[in-house]
GROMACS .gro file of C-alpha atoms in nm:
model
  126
    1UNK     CA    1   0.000   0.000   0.000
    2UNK     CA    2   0.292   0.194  -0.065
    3UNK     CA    3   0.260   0.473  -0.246
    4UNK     CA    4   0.433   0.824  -0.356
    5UNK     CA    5   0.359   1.097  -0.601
    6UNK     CA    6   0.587   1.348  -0.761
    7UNK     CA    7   0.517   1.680  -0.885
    8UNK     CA    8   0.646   2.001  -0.920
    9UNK     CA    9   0.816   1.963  -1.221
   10UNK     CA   10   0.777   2.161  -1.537
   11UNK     CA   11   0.999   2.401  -1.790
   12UNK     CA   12   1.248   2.671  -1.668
   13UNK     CA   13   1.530   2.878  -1.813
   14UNK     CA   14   1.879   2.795  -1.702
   15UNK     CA   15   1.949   2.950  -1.400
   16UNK     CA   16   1.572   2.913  -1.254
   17UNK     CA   17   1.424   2.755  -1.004
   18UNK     CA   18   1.163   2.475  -0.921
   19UNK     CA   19   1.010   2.269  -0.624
   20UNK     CA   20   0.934   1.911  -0.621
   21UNK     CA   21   0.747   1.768  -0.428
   22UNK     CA   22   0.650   1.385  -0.305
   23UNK     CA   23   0.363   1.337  -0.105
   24UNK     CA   24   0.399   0.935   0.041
   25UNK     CA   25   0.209   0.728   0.231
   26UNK     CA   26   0.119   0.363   0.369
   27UNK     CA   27   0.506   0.291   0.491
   28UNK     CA   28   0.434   0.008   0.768
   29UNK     CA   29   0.767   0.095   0.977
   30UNK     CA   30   0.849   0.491   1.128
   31UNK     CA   31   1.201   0.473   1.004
   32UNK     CA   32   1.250   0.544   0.653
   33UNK     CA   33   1.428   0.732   0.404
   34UNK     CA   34   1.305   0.922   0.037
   35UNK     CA   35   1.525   0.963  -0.188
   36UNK     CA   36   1.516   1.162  -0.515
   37UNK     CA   37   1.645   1.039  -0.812
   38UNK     CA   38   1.679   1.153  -1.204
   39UNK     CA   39   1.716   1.006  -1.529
   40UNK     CA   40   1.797   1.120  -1.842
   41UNK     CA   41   1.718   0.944  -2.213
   42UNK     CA   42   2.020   0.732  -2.262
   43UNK     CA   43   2.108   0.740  -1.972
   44UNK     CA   44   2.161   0.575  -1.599
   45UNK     CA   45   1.903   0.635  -1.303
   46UNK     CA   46   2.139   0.864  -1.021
   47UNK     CA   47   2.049   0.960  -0.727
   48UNK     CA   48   2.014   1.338  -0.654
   49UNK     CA   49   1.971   1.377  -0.310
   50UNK     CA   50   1.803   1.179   0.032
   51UNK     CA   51   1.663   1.223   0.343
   52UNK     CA   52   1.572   1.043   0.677
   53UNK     CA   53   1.238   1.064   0.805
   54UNK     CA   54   1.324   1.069   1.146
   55UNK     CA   55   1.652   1.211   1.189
   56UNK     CA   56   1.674   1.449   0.894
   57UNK     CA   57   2.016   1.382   0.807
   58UNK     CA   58   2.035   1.453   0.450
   59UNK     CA   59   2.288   1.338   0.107
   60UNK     CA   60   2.379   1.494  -0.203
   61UNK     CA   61   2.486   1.454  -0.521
   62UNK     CA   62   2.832   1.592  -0.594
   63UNK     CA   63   2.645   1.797  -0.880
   64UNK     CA   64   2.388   1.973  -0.747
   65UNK     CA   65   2.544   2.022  -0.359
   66UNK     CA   66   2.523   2.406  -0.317
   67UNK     CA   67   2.246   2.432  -0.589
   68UNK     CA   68   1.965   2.172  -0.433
   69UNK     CA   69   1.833   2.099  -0.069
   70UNK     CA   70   1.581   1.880   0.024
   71UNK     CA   71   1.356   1.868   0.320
   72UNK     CA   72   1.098   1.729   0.443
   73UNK     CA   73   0.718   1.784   0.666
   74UNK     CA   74   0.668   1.494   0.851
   75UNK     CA   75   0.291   1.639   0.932
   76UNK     CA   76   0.208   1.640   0.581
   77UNK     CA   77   0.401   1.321   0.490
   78UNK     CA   78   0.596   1.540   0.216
   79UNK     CA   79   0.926   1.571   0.132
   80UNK     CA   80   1.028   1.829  -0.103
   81UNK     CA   81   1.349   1.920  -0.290
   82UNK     CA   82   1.396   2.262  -0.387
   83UNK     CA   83   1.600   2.314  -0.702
   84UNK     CA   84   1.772   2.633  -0.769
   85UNK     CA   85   2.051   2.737  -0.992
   86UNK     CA   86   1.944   2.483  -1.264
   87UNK     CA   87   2.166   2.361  -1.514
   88UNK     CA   88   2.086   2.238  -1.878
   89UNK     CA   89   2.245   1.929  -1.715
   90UNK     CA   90   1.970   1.919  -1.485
   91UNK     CA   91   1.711   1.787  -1.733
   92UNK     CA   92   1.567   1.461  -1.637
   93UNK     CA   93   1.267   1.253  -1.533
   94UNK     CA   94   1.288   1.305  -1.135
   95UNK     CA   95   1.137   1.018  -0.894
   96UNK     CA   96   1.086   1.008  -0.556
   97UNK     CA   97   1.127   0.681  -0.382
   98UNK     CA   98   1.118   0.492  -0.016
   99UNK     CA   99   1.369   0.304   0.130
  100UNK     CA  100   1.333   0.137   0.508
  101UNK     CA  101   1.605   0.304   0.699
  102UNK     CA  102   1.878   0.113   0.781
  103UNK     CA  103   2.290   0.200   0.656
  104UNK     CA  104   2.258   0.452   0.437
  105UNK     CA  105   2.582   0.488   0.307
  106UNK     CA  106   2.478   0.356  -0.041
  107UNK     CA  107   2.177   0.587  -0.058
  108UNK     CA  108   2.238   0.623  -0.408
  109UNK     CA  109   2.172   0.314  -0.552
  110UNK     CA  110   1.847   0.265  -0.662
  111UNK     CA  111   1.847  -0.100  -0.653
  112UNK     CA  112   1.806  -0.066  -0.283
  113UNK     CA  113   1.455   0.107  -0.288
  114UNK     CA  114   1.153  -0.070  -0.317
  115UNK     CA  115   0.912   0.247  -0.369
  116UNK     CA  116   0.905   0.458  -0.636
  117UNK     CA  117   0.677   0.726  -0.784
  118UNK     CA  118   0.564   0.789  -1.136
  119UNK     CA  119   0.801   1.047  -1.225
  120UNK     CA  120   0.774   1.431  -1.279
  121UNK     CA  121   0.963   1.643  -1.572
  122UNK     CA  122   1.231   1.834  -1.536
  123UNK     CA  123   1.351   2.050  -1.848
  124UNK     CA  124   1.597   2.342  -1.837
  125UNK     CA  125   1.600   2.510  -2.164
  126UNK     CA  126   1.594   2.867  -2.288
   0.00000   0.00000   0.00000
């Protein structure tokens, strides 16, 4: 019953800004972890960024540290990722997805996350 949806996305010029956002729901356990991840045509699924539910310890991408931060309202069960200073680079299909907290030193690899969302646009053009 687990389920997440992305949005936010949409067109901006390099050097813009958006919000995503990914409203989840129906995790079992308290402890878990969203990450955000992107992928381009052609190209591998990376992870962009993570946080932890319950601690709010957070991870980044070498690319877009300084540029994106995520965060997250436990209340509303969202977690958002705010994306400023975008890049060309940028463009991608973003997804949000769930992970059951544990060691999250391989955040990044989305092999480990069993959740995912249906995906929300990202395209940085002029």
């Amino acid at each position: 019953q687990v389920q997440l949806v992305e949005s936010g996305g949409g067109l901006v010029q390099p050097g813009g800004s958006l919000r995503l956002s990914c409203a989840f729901s129906g995790f079992s356990l308290d402890y878990y972890a969203i990450g955000w991840f992107r992928q381009a045509p052609g190209k591998e699924r990376e992870g962009v960024s993570c946080i932890n539910r319950n601690t709010g310890s957070t991870f980044y991408a070498d690319s877009v540290k300084g540029r994106f931060t995520i965060s997250r309202d436990n209340a509303k069960n969202t977690v958002y990722l705010q994306m400023n200073s975008l890049k060309p680079e940028d463009t991608a299909v973003y997804y949000c997805a769930g992970v059951h907290v544990g060691l999250l030193r391989f955040w990044a690899n989305p092999s480990r996350y069993g959740y995912w969302g249906q995906g929300t646009q990202v395209t940085v053009s002029s």
